Short mmCIF file of C-alpha atoms in Angstrom, two decimals:
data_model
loop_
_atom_site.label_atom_id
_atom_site.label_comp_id
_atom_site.label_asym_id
_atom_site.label_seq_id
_atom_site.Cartn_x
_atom_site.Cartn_y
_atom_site.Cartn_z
CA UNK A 1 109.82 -27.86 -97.13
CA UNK A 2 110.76 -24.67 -99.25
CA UNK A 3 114.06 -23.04 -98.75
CA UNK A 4 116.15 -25.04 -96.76
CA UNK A 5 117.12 -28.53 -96.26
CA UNK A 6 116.02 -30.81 -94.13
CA UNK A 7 117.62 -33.60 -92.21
CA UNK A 8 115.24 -36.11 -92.93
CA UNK A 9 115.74 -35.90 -96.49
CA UNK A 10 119.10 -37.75 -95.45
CA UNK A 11 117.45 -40.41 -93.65
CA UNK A 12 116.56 -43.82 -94.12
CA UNK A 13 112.99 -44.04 -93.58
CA UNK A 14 113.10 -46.75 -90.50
CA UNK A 15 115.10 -43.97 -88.97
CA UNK A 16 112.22 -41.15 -89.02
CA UNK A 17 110.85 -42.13 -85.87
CA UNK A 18 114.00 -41.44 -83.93
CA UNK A 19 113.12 -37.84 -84.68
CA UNK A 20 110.55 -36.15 -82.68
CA UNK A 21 110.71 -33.16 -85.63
CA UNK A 22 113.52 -32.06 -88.29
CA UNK A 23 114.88 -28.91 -88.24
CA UNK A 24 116.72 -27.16 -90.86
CA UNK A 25 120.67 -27.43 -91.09
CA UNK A 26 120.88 -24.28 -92.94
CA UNK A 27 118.81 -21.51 -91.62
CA UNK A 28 116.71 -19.25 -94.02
CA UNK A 29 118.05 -16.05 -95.99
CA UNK A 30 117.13 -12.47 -95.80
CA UNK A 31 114.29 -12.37 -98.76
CA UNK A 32 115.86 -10.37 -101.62
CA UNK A 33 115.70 -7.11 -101.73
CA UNK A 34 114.91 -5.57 -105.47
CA UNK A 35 117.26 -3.46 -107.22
CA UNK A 36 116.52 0.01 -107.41
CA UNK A 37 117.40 3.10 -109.74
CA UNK A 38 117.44 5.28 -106.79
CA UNK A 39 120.96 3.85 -105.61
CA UNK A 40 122.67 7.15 -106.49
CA UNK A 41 124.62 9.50 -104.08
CA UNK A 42 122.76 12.82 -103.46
CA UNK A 43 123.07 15.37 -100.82
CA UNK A 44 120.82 13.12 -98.18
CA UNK A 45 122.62 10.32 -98.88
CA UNK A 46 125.93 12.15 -98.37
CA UNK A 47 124.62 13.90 -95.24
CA UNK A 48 123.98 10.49 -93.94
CA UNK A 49 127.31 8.84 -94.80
CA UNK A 50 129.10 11.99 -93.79
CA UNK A 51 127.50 11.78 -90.06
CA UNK A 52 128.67 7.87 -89.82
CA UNK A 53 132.49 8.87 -90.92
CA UNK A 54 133.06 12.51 -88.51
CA UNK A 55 131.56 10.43 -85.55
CA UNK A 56 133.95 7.41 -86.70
CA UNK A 57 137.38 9.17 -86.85
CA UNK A 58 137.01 10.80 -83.67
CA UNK A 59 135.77 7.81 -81.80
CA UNK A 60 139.04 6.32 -79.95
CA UNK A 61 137.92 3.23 -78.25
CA UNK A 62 137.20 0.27 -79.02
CA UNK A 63 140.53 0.36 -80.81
CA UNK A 64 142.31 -2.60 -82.20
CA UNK A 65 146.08 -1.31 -82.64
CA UNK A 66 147.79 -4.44 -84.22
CA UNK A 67 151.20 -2.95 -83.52
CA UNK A 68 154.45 -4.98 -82.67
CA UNK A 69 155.76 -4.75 -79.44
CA UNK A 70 159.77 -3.60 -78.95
CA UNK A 71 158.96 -3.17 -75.30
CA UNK A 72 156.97 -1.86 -73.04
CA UNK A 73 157.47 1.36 -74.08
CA UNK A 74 155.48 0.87 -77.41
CA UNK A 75 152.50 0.12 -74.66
CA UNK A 76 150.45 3.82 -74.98
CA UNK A 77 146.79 4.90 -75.94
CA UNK A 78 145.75 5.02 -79.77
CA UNK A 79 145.41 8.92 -79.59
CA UNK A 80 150.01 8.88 -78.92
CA UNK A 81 150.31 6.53 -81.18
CA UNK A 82 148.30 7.80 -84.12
CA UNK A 83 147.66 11.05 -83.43
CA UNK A 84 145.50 11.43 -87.35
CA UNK A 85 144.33 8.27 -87.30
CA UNK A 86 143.32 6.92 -83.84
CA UNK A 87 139.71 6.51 -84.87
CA UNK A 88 137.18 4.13 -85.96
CA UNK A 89 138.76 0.79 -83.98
CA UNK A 90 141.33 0.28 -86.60
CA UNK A 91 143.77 2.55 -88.05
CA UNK A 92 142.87 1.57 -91.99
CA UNK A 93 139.40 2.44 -90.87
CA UNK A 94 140.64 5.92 -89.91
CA UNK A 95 142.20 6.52 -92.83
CA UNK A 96 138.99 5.97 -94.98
CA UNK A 97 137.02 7.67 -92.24
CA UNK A 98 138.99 10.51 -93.90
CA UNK A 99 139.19 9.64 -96.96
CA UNK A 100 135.42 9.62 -97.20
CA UNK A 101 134.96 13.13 -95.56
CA UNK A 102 137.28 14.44 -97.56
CA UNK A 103 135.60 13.19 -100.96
CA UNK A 104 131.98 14.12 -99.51
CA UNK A 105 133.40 17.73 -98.77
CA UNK A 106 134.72 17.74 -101.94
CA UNK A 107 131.90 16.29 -104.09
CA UNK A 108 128.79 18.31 -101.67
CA UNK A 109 130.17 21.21 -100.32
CA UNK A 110 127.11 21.97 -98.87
CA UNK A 111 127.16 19.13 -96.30
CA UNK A 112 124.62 20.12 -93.17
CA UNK A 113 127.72 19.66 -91.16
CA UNK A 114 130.41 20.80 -93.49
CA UNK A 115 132.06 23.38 -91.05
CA UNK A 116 132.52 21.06 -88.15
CA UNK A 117 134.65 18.62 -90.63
CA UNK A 118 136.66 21.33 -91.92
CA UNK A 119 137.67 21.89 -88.45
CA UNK A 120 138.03 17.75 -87.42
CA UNK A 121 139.99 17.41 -90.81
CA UNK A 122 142.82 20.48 -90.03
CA UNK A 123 143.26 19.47 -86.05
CA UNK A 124 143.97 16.05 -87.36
CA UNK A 125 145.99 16.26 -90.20
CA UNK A 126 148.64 18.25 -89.79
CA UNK A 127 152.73 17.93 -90.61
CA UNK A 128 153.39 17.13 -86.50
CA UNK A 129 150.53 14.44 -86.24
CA UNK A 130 151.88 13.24 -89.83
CA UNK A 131 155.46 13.18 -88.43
CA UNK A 132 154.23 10.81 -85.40
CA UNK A 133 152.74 8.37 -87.95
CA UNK A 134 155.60 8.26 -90.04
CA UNK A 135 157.89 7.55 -86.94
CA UNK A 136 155.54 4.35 -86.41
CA UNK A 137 155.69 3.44 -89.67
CA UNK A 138 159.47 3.75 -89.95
CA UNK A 139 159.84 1.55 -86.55
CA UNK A 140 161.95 -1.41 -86.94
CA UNK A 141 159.56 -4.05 -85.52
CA UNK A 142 156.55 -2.31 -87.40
CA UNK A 143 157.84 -2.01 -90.99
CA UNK A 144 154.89 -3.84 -92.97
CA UNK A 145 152.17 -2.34 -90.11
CA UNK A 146 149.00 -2.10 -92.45
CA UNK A 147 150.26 -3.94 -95.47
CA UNK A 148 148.92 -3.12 -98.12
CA UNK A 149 145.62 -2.37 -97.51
CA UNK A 150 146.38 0.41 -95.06
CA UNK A 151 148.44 1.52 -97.37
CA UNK A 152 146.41 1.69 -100.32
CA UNK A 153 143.63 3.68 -98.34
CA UNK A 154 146.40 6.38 -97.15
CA UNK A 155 147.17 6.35 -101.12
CA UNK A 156 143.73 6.86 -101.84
CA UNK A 157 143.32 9.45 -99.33
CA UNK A 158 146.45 11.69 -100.89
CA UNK A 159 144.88 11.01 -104.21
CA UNK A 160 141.36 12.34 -103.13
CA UNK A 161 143.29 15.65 -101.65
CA UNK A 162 145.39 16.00 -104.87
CA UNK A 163 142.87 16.21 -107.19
CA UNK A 164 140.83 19.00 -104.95
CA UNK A 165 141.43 22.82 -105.93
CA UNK A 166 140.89 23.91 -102.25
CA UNK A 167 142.97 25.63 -100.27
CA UNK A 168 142.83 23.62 -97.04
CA UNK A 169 142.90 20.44 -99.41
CA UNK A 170 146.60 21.70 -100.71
CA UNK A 171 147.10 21.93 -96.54
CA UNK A 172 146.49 18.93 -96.05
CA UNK A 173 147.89 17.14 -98.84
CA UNK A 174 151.81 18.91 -98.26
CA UNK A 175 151.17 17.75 -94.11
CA UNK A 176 150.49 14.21 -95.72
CA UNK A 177 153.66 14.16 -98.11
CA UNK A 178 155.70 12.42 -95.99
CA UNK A 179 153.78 9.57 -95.11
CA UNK A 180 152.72 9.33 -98.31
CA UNK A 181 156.20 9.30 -99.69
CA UNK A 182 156.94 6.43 -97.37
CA UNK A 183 154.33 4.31 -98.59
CA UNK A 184 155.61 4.13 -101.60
CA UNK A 185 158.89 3.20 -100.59
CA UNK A 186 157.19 0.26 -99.04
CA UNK A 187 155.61 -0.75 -102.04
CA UNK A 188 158.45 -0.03 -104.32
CA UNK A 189 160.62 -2.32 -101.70
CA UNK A 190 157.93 -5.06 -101.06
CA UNK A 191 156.52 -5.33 -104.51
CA UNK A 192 159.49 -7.41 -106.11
CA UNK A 193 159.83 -9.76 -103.52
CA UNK A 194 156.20 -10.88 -103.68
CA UNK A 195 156.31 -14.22 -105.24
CA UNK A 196 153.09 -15.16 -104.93
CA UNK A 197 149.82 -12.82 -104.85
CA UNK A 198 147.92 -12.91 -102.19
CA UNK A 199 143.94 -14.52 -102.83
CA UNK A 200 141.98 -13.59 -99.84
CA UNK A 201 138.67 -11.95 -99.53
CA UNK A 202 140.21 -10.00 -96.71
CA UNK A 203 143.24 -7.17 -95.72
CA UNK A 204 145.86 -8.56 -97.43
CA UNK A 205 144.57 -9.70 -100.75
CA UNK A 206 147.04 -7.83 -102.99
CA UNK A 207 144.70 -6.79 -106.12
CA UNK A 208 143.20 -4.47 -104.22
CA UNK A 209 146.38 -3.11 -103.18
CA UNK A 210 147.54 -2.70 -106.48
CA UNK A 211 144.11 -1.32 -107.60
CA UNK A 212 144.51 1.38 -105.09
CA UNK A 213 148.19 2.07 -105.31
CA UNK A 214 147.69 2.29 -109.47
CA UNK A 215 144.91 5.19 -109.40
CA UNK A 216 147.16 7.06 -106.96
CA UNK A 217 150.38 6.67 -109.43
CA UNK A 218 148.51 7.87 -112.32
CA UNK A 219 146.60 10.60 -110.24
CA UNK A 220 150.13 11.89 -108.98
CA UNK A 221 152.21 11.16 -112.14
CA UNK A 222 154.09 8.74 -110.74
CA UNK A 223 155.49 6.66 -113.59
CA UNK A 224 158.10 4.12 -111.21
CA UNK A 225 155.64 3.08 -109.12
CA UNK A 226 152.53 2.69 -112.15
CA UNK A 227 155.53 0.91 -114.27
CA UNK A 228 155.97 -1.84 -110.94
CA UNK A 229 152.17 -2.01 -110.68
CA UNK A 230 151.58 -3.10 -114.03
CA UNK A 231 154.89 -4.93 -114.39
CA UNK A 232 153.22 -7.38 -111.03
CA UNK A 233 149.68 -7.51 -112.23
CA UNK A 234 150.62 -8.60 -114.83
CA UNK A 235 153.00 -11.18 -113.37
CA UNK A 236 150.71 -12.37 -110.98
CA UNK A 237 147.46 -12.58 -113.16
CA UNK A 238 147.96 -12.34 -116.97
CA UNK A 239 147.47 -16.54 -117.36
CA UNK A 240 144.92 -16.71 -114.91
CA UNK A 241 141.50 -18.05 -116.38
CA UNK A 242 137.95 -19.80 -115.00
CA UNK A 243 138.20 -18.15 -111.80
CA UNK A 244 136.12 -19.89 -109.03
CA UNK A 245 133.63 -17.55 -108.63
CA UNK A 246 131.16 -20.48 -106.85
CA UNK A 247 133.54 -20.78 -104.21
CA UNK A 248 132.76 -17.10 -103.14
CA UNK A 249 131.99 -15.59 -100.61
CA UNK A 250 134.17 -17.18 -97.85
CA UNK A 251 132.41 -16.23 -94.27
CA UNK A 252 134.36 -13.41 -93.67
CA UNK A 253 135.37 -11.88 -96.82
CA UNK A 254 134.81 -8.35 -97.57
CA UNK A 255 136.51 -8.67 -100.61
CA UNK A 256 136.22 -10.78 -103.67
CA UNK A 257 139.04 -12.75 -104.92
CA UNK A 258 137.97 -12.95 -108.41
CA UNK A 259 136.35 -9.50 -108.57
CA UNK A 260 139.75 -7.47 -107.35
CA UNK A 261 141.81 -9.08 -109.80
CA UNK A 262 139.37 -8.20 -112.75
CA UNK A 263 139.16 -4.83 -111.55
CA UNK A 264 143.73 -4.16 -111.43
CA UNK A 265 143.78 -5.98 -114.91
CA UNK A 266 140.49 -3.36 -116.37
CA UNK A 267 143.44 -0.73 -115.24
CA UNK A 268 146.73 -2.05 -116.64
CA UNK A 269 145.04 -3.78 -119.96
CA UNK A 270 143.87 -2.13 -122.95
CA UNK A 271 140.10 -2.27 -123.59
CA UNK A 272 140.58 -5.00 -125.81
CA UNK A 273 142.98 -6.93 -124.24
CA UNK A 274 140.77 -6.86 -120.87
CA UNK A 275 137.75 -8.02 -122.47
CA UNK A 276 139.53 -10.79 -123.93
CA UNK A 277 141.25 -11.75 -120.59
CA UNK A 278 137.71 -11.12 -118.66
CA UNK A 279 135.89 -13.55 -121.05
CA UNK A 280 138.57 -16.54 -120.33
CA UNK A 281 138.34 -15.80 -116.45
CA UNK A 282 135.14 -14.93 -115.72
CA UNK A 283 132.52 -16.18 -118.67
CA UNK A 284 130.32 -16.59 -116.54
CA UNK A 285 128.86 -14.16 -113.39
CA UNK A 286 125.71 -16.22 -112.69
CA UNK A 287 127.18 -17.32 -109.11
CA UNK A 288 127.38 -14.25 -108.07
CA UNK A 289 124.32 -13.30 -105.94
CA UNK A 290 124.78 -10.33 -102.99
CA UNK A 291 125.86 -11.88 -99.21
CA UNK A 292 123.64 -11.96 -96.39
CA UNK A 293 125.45 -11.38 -92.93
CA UNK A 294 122.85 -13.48 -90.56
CA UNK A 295 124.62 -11.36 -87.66
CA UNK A 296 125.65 -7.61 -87.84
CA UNK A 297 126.98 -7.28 -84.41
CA UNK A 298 129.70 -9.49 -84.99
CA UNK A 299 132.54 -8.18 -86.77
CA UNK A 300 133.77 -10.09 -88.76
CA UNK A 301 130.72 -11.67 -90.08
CA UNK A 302 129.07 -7.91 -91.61
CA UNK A 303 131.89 -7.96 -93.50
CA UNK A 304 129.94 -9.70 -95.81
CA UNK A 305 128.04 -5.88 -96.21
CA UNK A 306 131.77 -4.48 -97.25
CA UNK A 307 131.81 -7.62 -99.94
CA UNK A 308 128.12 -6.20 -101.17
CA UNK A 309 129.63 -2.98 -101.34
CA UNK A 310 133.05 -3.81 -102.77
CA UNK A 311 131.87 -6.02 -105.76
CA UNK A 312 129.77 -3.74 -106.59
CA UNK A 313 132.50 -0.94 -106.96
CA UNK A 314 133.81 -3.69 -109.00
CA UNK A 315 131.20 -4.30 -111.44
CA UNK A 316 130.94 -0.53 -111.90
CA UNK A 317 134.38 -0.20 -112.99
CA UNK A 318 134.39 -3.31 -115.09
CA UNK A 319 131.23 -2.45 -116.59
CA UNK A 320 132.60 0.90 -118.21
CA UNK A 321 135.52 -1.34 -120.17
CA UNK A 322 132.82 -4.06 -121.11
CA UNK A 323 130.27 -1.96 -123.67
CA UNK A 324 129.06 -5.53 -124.69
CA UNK A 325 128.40 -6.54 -120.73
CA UNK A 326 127.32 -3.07 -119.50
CA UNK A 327 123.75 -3.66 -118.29
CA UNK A 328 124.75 -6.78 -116.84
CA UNK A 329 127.22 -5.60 -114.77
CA UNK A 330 125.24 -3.05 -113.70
CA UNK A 331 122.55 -4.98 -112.76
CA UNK A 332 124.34 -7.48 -110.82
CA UNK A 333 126.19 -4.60 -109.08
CA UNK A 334 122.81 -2.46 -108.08
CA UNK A 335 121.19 -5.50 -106.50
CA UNK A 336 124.52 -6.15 -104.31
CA UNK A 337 124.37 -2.46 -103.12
CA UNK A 338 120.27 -2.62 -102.85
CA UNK A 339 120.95 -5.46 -100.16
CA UNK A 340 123.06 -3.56 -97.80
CA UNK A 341 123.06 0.25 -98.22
CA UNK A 342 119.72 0.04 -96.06
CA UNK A 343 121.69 -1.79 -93.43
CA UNK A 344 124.42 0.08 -92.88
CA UNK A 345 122.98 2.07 -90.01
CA UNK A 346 122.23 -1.13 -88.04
CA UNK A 347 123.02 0.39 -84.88
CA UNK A 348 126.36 -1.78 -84.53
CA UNK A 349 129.81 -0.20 -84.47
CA UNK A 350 130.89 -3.63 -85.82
CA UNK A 351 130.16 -2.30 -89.13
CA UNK A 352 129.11 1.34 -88.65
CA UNK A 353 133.05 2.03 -88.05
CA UNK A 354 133.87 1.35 -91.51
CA UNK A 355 130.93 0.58 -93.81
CA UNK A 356 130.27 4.25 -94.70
CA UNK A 357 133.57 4.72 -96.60
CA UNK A 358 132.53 0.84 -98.75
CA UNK A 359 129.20 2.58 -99.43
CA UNK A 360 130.78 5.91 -100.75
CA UNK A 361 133.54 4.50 -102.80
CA UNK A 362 130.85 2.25 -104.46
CA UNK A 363 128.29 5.05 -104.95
CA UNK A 364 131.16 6.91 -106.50
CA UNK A 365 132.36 4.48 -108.53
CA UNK A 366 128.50 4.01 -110.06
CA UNK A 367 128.70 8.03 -110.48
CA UNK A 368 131.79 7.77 -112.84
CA UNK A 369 130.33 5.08 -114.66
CA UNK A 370 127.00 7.43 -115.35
CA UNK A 371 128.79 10.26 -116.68
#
């Protein structure tokens, strides 16, 4: 039998004839899909990830709050509580919901529906919806709500605003200030306390927190925070080495362990000094084949999609520091991304509420990398 294993492989022979037939313990992969040059972000493909993100953030239920409850009080719909970012079931999926309009505005201003999220963009964010969220934020049983990954996004999403001459952007951006000022409290309060980094393919894995927090500081000029971001990378990962990269993907991950660490240390290491850290902790990429979710309606398996999407971003990045590994990288990356983009619109909201803004920041990332 080809492509699977079979239970009577494991057998003793007098036992065969207790089976009637074998079946296979592990059941068959997708077929692989080939890489293509055509993975690029153009005005269809932006129409069509644009459409997934305006239906997301104004979509209120299902909606998976994760708050802390004081008392009963704190009981209330998602639209009171998070009166920007009530969308897309989670309120980190929100905030990319935005985030992703705001960079497709931005990059296509000729979006088909470019009007109608100009308009869904200024009714949400605005200085009393933004004073609401920072209220929650500032609560005393919900202090580390969304930590860090929320707060990365929310850092991403300032970032995308800051670097946009537009005059609704520059709206936007001052309602934002103080929640975005607030964030970085948190991580200028949490970051030196953090013995330990946090290895998880999923929310909390604190690379990609870093990663995230460090393009904003840079972005915005913000020379404490950048200082404490490379001060902890480098804390947390500068002896690492042979990271293992077989053990990946864990069933739910929609993030790589390995792969967000390489891509904070590409930021806070010279060229030089990252390839030579790269080639003692990950010499060798050959394990690394794209995931195949067997069920998209369930959420947390599709994040295996996200983990497509966000090693991919990854290798994009990476591949830009590594001259020497470039069409490698690239390579590996485009076949991850060939695998899911296609599946994105499976018709679940499992994954359609968030894998938009995975497939955007990874087309963008692969933009950068061309120019």
């Amino acid at each position: 039998m080809t492509g699977h294993t079979s239970i009577c492989t494991a057998l003793p022979a007098g036992l065969f004839v207790l089976f009637v037939s074998c079946q296979p313990l592990v059941q068959e992969k997708e077929p692989p899909v080939p890489e293509s040059e055509a993975i690029v972000l153009d005005l269809d493909e932006a129409n069509r990830l644009s459409k997934m993100a305006f239906h997301c953030i104004d979509t209120e239920y299902p909606n998976k709050l994760g708050q802390v409850l004081g008392d009963s009080s704190y009981l209330a719909e998602p639209r009171v509580l998070h009166p920007a970012f009530y969308g897309c079931f989670d309120w980190h999926s929100a905030v990319h919901g935005h985030w992703s309009l705001v960079r497709l505005l931005k990059t296509f201003p000729g979006l088909d529906n470019a009007d109608s999220i100009r308009m869904k963009l200024a009714a949400n964010l605005t200085q009393a919806n933004i004073s609401t969220e920072v209220a929650y934020f500032d609560d005393e049983h919900n202090k580390n709500y969304e930590r860090t990954y929320g707060w990365a996004w929310l850092l991403k999403l300032v970032e995308e605003l800051d670097t946009w001459d537009d005059p609704q952007a520059r709206a936007w951006r001052r309602a934002l200030r103080p929640l975005e000022e607030l964030i970085v409290e948190k991580y200028l309060d949490f970051l030196p306390k953090l013995s330990y980094p946090i290895r998880i393919g999923e929310h909390s894995n604190t690379a990609f927190g870093l990663a995230f927090a460090w393009d904003y500081a840079l972005a915005t000029g913000h020379t404490a925070l950048a200082e404490l971001l490379r001060t902890r990378s480098l804390d947390f990962y500068a002896e690492d080495h042979d990271c293992p990269l077989s053990w990946e993907p864990g069933g739910f991950d929609f993030l790589s362990p390995c792969l967000e660490e390489a891509e904070i240390m590409s930021r806070v290491l010279e060229p030089d000094a990252f390839s030579a850290w790269f080639e003692h902790f990950l010499p060798d990429l050959s394990p690394l084949e794209p995931a195949v979710p067997l069920d998209r309606s369930d959420g947390k398996i599709v994040h295996l999609d996200g983990l497509n999407f966000s090693r991919a971003w990854v290798l994009y990045t990476i591949a830009g520091k590594l001259p020497d590994r470039r069409q490698e990288l690239v390579r590996i990356a485009d076949h991850h991304m060939a695998t899911s983009l296609p599946k994105i619109t499976s018709g679940d909201y499992a994954g359609e509420h968030w894998l938009a803004s995975f497939a955007l920041y990874a087309l963008s990332r692969k933009a950068v990398l061309a120019e």
